[in-house]
mmCIF file with all atom_site columns, C-alpha atoms in Angstrom:
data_model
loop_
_atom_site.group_PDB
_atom_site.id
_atom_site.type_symbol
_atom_site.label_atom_id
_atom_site.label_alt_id
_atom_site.label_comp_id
_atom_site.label_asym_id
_atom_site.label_entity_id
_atom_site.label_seq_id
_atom_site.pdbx_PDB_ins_code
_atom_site.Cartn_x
_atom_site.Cartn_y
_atom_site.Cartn_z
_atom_site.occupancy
_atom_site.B_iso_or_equiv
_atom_site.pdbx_formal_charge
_atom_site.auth_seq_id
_atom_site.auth_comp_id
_atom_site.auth_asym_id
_atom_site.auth_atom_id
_atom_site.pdbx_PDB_model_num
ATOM 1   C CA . UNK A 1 1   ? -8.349 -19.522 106.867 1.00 0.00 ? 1   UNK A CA 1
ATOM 2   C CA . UNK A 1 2   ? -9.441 -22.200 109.064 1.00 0.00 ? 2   UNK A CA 1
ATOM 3   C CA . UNK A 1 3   ? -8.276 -24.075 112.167 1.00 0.00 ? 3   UNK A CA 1
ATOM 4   C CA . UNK A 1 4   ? -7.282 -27.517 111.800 1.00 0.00 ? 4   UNK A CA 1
ATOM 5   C CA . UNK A 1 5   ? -6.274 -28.639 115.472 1.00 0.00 ? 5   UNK A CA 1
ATOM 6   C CA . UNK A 1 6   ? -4.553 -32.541 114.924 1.00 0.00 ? 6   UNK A CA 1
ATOM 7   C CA . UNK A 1 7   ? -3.059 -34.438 117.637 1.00 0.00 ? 7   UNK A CA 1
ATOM 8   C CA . UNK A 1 8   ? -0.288 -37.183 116.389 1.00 0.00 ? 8   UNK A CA 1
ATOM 9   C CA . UNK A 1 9   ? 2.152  -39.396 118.562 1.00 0.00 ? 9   UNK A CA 1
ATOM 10  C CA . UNK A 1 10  ? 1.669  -37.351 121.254 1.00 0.00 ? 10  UNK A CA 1
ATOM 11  C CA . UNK A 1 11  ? 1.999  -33.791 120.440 1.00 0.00 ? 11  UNK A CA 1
ATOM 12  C CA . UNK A 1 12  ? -0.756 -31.533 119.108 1.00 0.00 ? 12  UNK A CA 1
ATOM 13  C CA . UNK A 1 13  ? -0.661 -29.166 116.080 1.00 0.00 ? 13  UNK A CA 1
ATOM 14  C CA . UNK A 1 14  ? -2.387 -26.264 115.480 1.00 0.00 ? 14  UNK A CA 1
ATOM 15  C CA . UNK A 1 15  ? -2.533 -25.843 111.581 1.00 0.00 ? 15  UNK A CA 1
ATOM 16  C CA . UNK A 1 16  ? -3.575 -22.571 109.513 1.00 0.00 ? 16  UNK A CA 1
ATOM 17  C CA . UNK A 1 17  ? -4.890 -23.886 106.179 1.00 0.00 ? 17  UNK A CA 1
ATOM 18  C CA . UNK A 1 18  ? -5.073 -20.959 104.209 1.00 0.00 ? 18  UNK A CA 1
ATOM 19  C CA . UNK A 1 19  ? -6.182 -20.315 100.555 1.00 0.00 ? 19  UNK A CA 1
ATOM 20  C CA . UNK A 1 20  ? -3.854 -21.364 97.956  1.00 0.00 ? 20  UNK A CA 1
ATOM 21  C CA . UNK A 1 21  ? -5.223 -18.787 95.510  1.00 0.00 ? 21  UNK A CA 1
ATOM 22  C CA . UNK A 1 22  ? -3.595 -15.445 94.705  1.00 0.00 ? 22  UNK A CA 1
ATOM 23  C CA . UNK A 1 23  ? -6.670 -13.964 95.434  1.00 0.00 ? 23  UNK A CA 1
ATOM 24  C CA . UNK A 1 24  ? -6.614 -14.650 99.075  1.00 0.00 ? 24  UNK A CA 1
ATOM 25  C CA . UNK A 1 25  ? -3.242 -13.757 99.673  1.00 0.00 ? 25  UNK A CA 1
ATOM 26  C CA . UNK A 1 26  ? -4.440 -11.962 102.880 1.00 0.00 ? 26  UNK A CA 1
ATOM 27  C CA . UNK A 1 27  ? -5.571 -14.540 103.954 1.00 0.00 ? 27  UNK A CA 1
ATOM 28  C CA . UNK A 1 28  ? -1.735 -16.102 104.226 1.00 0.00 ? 28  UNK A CA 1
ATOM 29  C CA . UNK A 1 29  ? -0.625 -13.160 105.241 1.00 0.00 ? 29  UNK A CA 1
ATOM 30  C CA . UNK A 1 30  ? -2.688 -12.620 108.127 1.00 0.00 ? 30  UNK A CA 1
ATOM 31  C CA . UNK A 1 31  ? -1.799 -16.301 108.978 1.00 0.00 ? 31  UNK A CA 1
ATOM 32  C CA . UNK A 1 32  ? 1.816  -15.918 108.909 1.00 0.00 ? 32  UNK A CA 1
ATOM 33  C CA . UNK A 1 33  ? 1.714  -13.782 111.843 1.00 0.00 ? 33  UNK A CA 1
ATOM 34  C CA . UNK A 1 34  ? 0.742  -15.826 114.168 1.00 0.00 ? 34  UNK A CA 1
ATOM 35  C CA . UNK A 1 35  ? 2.546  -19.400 113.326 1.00 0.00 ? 35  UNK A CA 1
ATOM 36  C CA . UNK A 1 36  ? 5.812  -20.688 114.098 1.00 0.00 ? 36  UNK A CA 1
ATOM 37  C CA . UNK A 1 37  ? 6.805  -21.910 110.836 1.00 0.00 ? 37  UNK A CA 1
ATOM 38  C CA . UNK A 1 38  ? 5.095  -22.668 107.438 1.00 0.00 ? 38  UNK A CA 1
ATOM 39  C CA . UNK A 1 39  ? 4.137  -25.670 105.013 1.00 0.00 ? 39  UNK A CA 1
ATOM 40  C CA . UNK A 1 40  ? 4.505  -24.758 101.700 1.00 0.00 ? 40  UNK A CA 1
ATOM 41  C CA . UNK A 1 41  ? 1.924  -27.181 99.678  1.00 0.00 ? 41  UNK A CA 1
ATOM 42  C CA . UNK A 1 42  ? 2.945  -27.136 95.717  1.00 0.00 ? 42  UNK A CA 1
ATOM 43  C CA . UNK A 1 43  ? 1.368  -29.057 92.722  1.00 0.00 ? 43  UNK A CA 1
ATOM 44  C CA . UNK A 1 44  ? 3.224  -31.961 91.382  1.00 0.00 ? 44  UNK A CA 1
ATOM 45  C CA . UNK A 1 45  ? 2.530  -30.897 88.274  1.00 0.00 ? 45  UNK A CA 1
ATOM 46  C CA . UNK A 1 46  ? 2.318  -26.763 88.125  1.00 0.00 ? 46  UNK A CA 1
ATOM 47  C CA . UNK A 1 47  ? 5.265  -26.060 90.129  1.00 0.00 ? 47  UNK A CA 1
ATOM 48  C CA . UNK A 1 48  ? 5.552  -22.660 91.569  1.00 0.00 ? 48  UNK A CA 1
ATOM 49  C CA . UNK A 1 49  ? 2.719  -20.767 91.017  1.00 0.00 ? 49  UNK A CA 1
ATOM 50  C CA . UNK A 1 50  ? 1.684  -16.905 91.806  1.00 0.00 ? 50  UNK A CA 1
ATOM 51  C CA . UNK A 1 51  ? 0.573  -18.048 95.499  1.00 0.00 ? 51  UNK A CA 1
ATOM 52  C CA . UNK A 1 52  ? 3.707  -20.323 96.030  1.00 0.00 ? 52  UNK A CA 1
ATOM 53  C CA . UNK A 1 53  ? 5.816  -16.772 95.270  1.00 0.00 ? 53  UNK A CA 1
ATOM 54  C CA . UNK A 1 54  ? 3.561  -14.835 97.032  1.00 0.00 ? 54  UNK A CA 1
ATOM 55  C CA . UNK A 1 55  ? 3.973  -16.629 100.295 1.00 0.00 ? 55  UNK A CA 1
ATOM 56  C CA . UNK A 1 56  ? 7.296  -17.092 99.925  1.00 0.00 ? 56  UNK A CA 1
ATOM 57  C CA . UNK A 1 57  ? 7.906  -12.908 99.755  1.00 0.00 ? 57  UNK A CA 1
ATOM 58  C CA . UNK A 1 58  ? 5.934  -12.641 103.007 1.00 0.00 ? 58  UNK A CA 1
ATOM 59  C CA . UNK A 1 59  ? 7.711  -15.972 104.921 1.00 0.00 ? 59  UNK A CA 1
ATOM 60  C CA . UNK A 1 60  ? 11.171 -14.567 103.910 1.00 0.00 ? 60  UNK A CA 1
ATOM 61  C CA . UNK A 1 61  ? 10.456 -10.901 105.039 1.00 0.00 ? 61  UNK A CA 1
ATOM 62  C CA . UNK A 1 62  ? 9.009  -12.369 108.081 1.00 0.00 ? 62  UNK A CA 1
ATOM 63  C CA . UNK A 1 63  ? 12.367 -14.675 108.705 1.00 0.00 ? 63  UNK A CA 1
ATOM 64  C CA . UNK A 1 64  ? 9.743  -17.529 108.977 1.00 0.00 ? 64  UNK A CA 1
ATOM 65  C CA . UNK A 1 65  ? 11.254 -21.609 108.424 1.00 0.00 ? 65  UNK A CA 1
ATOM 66  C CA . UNK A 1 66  ? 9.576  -24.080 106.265 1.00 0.00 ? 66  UNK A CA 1
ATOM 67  C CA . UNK A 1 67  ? 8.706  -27.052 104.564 1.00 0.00 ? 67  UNK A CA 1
ATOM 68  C CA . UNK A 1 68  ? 8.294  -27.789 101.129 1.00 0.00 ? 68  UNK A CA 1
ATOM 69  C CA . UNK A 1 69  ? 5.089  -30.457 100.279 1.00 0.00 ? 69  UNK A CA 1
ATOM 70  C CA . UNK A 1 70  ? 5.009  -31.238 96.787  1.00 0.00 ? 70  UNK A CA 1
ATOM 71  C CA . UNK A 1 71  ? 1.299  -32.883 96.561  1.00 0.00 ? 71  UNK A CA 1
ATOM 72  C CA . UNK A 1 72  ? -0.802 -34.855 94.198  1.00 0.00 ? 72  UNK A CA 1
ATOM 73  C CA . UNK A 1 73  ? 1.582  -37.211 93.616  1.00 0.00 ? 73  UNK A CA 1
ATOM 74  C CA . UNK A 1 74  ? -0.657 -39.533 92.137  1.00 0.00 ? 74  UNK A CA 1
ATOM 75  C CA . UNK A 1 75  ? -1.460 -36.854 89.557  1.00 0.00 ? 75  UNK A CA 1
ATOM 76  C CA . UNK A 1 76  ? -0.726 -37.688 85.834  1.00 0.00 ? 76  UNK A CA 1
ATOM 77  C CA . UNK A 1 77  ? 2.300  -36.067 84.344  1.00 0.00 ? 77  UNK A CA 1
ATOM 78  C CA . UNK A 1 78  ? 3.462  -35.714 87.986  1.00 0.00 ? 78  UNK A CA 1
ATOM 79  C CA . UNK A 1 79  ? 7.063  -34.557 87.720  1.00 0.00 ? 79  UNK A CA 1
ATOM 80  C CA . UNK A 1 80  ? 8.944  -33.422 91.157  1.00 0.00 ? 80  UNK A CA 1
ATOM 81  C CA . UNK A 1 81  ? 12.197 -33.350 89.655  1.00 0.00 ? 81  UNK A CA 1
ATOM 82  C CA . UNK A 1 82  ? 10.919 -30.458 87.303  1.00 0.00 ? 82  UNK A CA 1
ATOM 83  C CA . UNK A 1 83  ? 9.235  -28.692 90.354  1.00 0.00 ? 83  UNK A CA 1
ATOM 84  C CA . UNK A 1 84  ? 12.363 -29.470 92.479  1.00 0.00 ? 84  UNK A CA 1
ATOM 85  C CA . UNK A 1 85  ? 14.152 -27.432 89.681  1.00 0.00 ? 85  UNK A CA 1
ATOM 86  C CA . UNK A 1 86  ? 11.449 -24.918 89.242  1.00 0.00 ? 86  UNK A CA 1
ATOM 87  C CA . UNK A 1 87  ? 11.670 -24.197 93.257  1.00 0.00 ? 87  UNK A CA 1
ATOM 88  C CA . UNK A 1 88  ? 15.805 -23.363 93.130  1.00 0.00 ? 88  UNK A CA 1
ATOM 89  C CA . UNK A 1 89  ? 15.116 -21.251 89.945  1.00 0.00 ? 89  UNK A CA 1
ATOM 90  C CA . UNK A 1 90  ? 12.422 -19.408 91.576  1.00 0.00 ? 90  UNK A CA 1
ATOM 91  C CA . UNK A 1 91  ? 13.555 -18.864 94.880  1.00 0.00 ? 91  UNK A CA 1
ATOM 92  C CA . UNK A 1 92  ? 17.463 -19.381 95.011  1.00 0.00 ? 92  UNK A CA 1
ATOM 93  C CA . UNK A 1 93  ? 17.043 -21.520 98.513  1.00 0.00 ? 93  UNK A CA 1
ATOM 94  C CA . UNK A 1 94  ? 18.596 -24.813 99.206  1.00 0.00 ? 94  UNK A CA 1
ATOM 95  C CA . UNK A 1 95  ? 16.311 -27.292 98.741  1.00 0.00 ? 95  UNK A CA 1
ATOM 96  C CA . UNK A 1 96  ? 16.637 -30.574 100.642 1.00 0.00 ? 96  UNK A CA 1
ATOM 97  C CA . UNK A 1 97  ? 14.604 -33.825 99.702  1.00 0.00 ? 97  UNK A CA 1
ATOM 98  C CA . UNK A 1 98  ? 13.912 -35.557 102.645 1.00 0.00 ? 98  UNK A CA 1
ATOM 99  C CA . UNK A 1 99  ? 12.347 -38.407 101.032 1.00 0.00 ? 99  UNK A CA 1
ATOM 100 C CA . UNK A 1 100 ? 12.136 -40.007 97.634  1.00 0.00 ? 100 UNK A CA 1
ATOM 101 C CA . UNK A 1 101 ? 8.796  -40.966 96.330  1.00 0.00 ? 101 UNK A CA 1
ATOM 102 C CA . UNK A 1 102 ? 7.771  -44.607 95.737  1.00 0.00 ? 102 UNK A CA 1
ATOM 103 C CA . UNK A 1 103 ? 5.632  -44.905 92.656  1.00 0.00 ? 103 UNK A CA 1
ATOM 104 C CA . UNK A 1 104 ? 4.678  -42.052 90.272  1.00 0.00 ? 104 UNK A CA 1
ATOM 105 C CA . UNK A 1 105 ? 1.309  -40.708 89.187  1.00 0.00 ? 105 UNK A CA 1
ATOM 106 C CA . UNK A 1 106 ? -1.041 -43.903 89.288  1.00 0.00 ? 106 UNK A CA 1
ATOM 107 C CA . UNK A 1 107 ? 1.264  -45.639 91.008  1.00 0.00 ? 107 UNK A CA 1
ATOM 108 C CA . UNK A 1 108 ? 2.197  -43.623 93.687  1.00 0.00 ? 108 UNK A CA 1
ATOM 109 C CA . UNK A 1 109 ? 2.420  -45.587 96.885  1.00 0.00 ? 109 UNK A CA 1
ATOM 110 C CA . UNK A 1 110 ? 3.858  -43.542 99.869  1.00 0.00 ? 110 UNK A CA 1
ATOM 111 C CA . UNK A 1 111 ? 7.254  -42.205 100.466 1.00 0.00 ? 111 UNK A CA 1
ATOM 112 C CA . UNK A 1 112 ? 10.677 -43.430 101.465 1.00 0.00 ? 112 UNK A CA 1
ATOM 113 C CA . UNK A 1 113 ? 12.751 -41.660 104.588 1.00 0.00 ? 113 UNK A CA 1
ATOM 114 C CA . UNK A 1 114 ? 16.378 -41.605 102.770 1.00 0.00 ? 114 UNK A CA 1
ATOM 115 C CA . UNK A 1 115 ? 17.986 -40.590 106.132 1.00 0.00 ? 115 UNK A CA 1
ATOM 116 C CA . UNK A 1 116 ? 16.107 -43.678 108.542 1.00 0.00 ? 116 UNK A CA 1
ATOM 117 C CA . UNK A 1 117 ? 16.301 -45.454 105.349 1.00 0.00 ? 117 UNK A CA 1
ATOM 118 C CA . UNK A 1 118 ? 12.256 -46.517 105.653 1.00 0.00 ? 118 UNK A CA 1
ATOM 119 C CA . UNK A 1 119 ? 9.296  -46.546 103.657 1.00 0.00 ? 119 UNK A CA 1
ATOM 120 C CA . UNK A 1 120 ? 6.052  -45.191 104.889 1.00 0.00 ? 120 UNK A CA 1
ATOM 121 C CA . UNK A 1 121 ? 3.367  -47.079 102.512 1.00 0.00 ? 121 UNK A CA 1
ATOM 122 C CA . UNK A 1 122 ? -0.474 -46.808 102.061 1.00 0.00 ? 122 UNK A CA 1
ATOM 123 C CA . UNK A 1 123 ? -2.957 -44.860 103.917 1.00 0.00 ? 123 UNK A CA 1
ATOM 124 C CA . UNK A 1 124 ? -2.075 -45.825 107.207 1.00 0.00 ? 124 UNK A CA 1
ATOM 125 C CA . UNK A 1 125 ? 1.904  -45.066 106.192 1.00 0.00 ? 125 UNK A CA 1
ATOM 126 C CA . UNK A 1 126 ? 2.937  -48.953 106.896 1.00 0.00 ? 126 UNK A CA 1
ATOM 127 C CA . UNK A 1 127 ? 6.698  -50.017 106.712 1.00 0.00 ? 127 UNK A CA 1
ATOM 128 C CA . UNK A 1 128 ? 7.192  -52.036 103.412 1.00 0.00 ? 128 UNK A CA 1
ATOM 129 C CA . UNK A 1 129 ? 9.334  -52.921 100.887 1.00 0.00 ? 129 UNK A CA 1
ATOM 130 C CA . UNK A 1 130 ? 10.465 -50.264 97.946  1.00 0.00 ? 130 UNK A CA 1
ATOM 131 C CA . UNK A 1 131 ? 11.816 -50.205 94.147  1.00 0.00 ? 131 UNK A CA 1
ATOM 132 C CA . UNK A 1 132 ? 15.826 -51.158 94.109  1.00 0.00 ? 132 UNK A CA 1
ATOM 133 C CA . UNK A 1 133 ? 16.120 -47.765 92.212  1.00 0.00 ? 133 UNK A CA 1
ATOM 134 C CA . UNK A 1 134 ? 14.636 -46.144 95.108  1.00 0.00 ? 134 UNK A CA 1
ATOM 135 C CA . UNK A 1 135 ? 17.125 -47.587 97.123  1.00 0.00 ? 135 UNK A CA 1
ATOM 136 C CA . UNK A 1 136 ? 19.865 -46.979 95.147  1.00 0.00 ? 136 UNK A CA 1
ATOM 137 C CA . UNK A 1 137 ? 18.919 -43.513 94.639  1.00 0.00 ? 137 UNK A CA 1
ATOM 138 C CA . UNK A 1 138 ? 18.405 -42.946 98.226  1.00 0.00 ? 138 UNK A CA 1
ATOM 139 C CA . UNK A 1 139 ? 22.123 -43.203 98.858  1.00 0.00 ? 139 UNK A CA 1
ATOM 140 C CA . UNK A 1 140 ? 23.160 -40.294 96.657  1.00 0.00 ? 140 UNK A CA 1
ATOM 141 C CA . UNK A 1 141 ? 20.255 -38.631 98.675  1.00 0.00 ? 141 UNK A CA 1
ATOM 142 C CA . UNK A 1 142 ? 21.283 -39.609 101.629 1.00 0.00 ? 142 UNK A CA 1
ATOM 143 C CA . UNK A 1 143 ? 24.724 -37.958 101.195 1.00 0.00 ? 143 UNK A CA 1
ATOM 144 C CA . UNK A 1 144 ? 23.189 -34.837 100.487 1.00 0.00 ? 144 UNK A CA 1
ATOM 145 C CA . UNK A 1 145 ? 21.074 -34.677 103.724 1.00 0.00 ? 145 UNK A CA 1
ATOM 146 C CA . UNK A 1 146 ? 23.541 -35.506 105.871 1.00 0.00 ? 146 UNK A CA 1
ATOM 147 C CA . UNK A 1 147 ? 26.068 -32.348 104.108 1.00 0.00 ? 147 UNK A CA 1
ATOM 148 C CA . UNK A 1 148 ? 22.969 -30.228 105.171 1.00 0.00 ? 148 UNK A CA 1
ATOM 149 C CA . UNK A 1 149 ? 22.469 -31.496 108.760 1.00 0.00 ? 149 UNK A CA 1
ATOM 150 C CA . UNK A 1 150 ? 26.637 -31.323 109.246 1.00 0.00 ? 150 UNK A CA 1
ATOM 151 C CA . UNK A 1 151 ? 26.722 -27.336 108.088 1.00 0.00 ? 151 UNK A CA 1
ATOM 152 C CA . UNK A 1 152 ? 23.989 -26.545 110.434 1.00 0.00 ? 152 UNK A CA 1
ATOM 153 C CA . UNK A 1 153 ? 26.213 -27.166 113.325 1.00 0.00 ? 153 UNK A CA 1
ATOM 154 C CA . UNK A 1 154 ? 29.914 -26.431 113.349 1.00 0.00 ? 154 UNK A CA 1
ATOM 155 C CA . UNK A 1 155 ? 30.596 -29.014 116.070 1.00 0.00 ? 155 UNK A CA 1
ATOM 156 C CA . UNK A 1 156 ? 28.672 -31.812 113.446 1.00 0.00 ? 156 UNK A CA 1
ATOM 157 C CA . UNK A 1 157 ? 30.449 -30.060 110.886 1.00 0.00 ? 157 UNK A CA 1
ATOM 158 C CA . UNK A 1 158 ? 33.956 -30.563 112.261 1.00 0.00 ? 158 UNK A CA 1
ATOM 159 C CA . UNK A 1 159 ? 33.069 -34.164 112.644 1.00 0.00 ? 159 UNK A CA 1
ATOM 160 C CA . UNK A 1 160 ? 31.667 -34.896 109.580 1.00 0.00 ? 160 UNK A CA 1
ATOM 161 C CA . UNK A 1 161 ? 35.120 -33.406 108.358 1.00 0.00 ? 161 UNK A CA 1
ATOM 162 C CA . UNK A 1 162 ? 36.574 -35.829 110.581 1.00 0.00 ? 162 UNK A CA 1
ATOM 163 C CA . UNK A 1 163 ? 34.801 -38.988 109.875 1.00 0.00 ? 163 UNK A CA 1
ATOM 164 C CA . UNK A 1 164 ? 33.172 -38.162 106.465 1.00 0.00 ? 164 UNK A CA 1
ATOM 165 C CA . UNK A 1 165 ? 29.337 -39.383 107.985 1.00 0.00 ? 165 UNK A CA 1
ATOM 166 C CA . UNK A 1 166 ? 27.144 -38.791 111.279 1.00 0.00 ? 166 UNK A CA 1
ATOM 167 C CA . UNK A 1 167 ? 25.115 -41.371 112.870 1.00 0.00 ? 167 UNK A CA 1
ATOM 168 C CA . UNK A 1 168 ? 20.779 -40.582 112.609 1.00 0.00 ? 168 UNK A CA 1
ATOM 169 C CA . UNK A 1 169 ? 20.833 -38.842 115.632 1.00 0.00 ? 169 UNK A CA 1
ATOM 170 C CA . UNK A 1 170 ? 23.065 -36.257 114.685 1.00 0.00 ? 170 UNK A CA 1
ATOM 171 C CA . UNK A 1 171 ? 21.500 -36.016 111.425 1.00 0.00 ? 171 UNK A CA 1
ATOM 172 C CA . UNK A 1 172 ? 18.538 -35.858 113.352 1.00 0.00 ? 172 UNK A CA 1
ATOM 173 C CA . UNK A 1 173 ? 19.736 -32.793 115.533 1.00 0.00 ? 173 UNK A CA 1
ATOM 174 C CA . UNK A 1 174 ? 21.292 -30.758 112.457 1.00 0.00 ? 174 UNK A CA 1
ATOM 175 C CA . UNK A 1 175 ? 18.232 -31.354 110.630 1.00 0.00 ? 175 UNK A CA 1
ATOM 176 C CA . UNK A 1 176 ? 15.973 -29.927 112.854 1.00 0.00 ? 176 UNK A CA 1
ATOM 177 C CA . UNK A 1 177 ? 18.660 -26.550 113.431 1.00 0.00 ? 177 UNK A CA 1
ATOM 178 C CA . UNK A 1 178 ? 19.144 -25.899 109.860 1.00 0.00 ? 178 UNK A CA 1
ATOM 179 C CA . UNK A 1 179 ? 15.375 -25.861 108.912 1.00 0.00 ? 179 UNK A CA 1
ATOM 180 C CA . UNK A 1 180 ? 14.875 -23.475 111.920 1.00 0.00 ? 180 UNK A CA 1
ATOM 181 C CA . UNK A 1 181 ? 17.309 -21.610 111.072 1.00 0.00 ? 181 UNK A CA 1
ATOM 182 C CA . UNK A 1 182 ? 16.194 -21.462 106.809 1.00 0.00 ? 182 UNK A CA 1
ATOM 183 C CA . UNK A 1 183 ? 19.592 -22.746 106.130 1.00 0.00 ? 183 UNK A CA 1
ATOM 184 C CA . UNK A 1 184 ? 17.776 -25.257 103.634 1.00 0.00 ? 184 UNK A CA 1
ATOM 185 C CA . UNK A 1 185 ? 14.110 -26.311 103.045 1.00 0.00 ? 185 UNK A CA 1
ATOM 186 C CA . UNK A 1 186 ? 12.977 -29.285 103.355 1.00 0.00 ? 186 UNK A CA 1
ATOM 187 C CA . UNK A 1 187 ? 11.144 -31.352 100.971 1.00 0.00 ? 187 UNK A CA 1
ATOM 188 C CA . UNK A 1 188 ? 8.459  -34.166 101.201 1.00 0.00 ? 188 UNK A CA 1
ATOM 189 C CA . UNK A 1 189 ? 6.079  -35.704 99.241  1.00 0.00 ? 189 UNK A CA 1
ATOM 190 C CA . UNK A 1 190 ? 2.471  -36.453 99.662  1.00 0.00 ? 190 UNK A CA 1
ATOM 191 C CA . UNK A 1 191 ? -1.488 -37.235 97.613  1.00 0.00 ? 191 UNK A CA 1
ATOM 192 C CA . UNK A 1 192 ? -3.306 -35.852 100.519 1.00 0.00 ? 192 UNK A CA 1
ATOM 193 C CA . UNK A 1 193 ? -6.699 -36.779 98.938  1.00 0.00 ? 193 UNK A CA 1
ATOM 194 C CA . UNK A 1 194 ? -5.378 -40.353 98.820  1.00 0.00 ? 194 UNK A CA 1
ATOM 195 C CA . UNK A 1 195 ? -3.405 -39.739 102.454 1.00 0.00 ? 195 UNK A CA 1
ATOM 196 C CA . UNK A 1 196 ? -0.612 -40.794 101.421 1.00 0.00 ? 196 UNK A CA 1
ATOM 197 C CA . UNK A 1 197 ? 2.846  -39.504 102.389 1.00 0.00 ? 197 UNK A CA 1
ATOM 198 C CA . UNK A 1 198 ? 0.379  -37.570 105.197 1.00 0.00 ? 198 UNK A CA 1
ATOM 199 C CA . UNK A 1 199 ? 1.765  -40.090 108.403 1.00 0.00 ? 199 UNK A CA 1
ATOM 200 C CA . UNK A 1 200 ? 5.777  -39.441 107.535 1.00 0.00 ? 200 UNK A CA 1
ATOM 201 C CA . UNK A 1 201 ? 4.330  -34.887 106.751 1.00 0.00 ? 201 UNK A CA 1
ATOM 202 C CA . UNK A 1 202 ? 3.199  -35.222 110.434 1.00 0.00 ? 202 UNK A CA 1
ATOM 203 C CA . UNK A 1 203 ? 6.365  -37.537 111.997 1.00 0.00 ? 203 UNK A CA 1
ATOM 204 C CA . UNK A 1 204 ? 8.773  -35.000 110.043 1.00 0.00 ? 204 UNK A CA 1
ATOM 205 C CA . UNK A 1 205 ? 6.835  -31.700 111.690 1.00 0.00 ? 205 UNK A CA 1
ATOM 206 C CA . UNK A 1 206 ? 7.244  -33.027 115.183 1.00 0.00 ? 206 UNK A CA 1
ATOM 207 C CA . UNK A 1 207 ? 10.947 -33.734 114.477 1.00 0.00 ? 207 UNK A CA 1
ATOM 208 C CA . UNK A 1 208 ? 11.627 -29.950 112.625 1.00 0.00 ? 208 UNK A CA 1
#
């Protein structure tokens, strides 16, 4: 396990990066003692794996929240609606995207935010323009973060009931409750070798 210390629009994180192999699954475990909540990092392409279900026993005996990461999205064959499935078959969790990737495989450029309804582009996770089916997919998306945020809160809920939507900030507020309190997981996207996705990982860890 190492340290990874990283400081980011003003507040400092103190990562665990632990071994993804089965092998050194003390290594998580030892980890998970000490942190405050966990990112789950899964291939694009393997899905779940014997480490993903390993650390998943120990954070759900230990009551711990968490993030889903699927990486190497610039990986060939790179299918996150597969591991998306592969996730609620293997664990039985609600699973919330966050974001929609732009690009797939070779053509993976970043990530769009459905809820601020922004991409985060390139390296240095720039604003920019996205795909029209991004877009349009990011509504039905949308709809489906927002139902999470509202039933993390009965006062949101109640007015989502009322006025069938909530405005970001309220989103924002039963976003950050229901992840702390494992009502869902969310899920982002990222090539960390490429840093990509890696700017709007750090923006959404200061906001859950």
């Amino acid at each position: 396990t190492s340290l990874v210390p990283i400081e980011a629009d003003g507040m400092k994180f103190n990562l665990l990066d632990t071994p993804g192999y089965a092998d050194f699954a003390g290594e998580v475990i030892s980890a998970l003692q000490v942190v405050e909540g966990a990112v789950v990092v899964v291939d694009s392409v393997a899905g779940v794996e014997v480490g993903t279900e390993i650390a998943w026993q120990h954070l759900d005996e230990l009551g711990l929240p968490r993030i889903v990461v699927i990486n190497k999205m610039n990986r060939e064959n790179a299918n996150w609606p597969k591991v998306l499935a592969s996730l609620e078959s293997s664990f039985g969790a609600r699973f919330v995207p966050l974001q929609l990737p732009v690009g797939n495989a070779h053509e993976f450029k970043g990530v769009y935010d459905v809820v601020r309804g922004v991409a985060s582009l390139g390296n240095e996770g720039k604003p920019g323009d996205v795909p029209g089916a991004v877009a349009t997919d990011a509504g039905t998306r949308r709809d489906a973060v927002v139902e999470a945020a509202a039933e993390s809160d009965d006062a949101l809920l109640e007015k989502f009931f009322d006025a069938g939507t909530l405005d970001d900030e309220e989103v924002k507020r039963g976003l950050t409750a229901g992840a702390k309190g494992n009502r869902f997981v969310p899920v982002l996207f990222a090539s960390a070798t490429e840093c990509l996705g890696v700017h709007a990982l750090l923006a959404a860890l200061k906001t859950l």
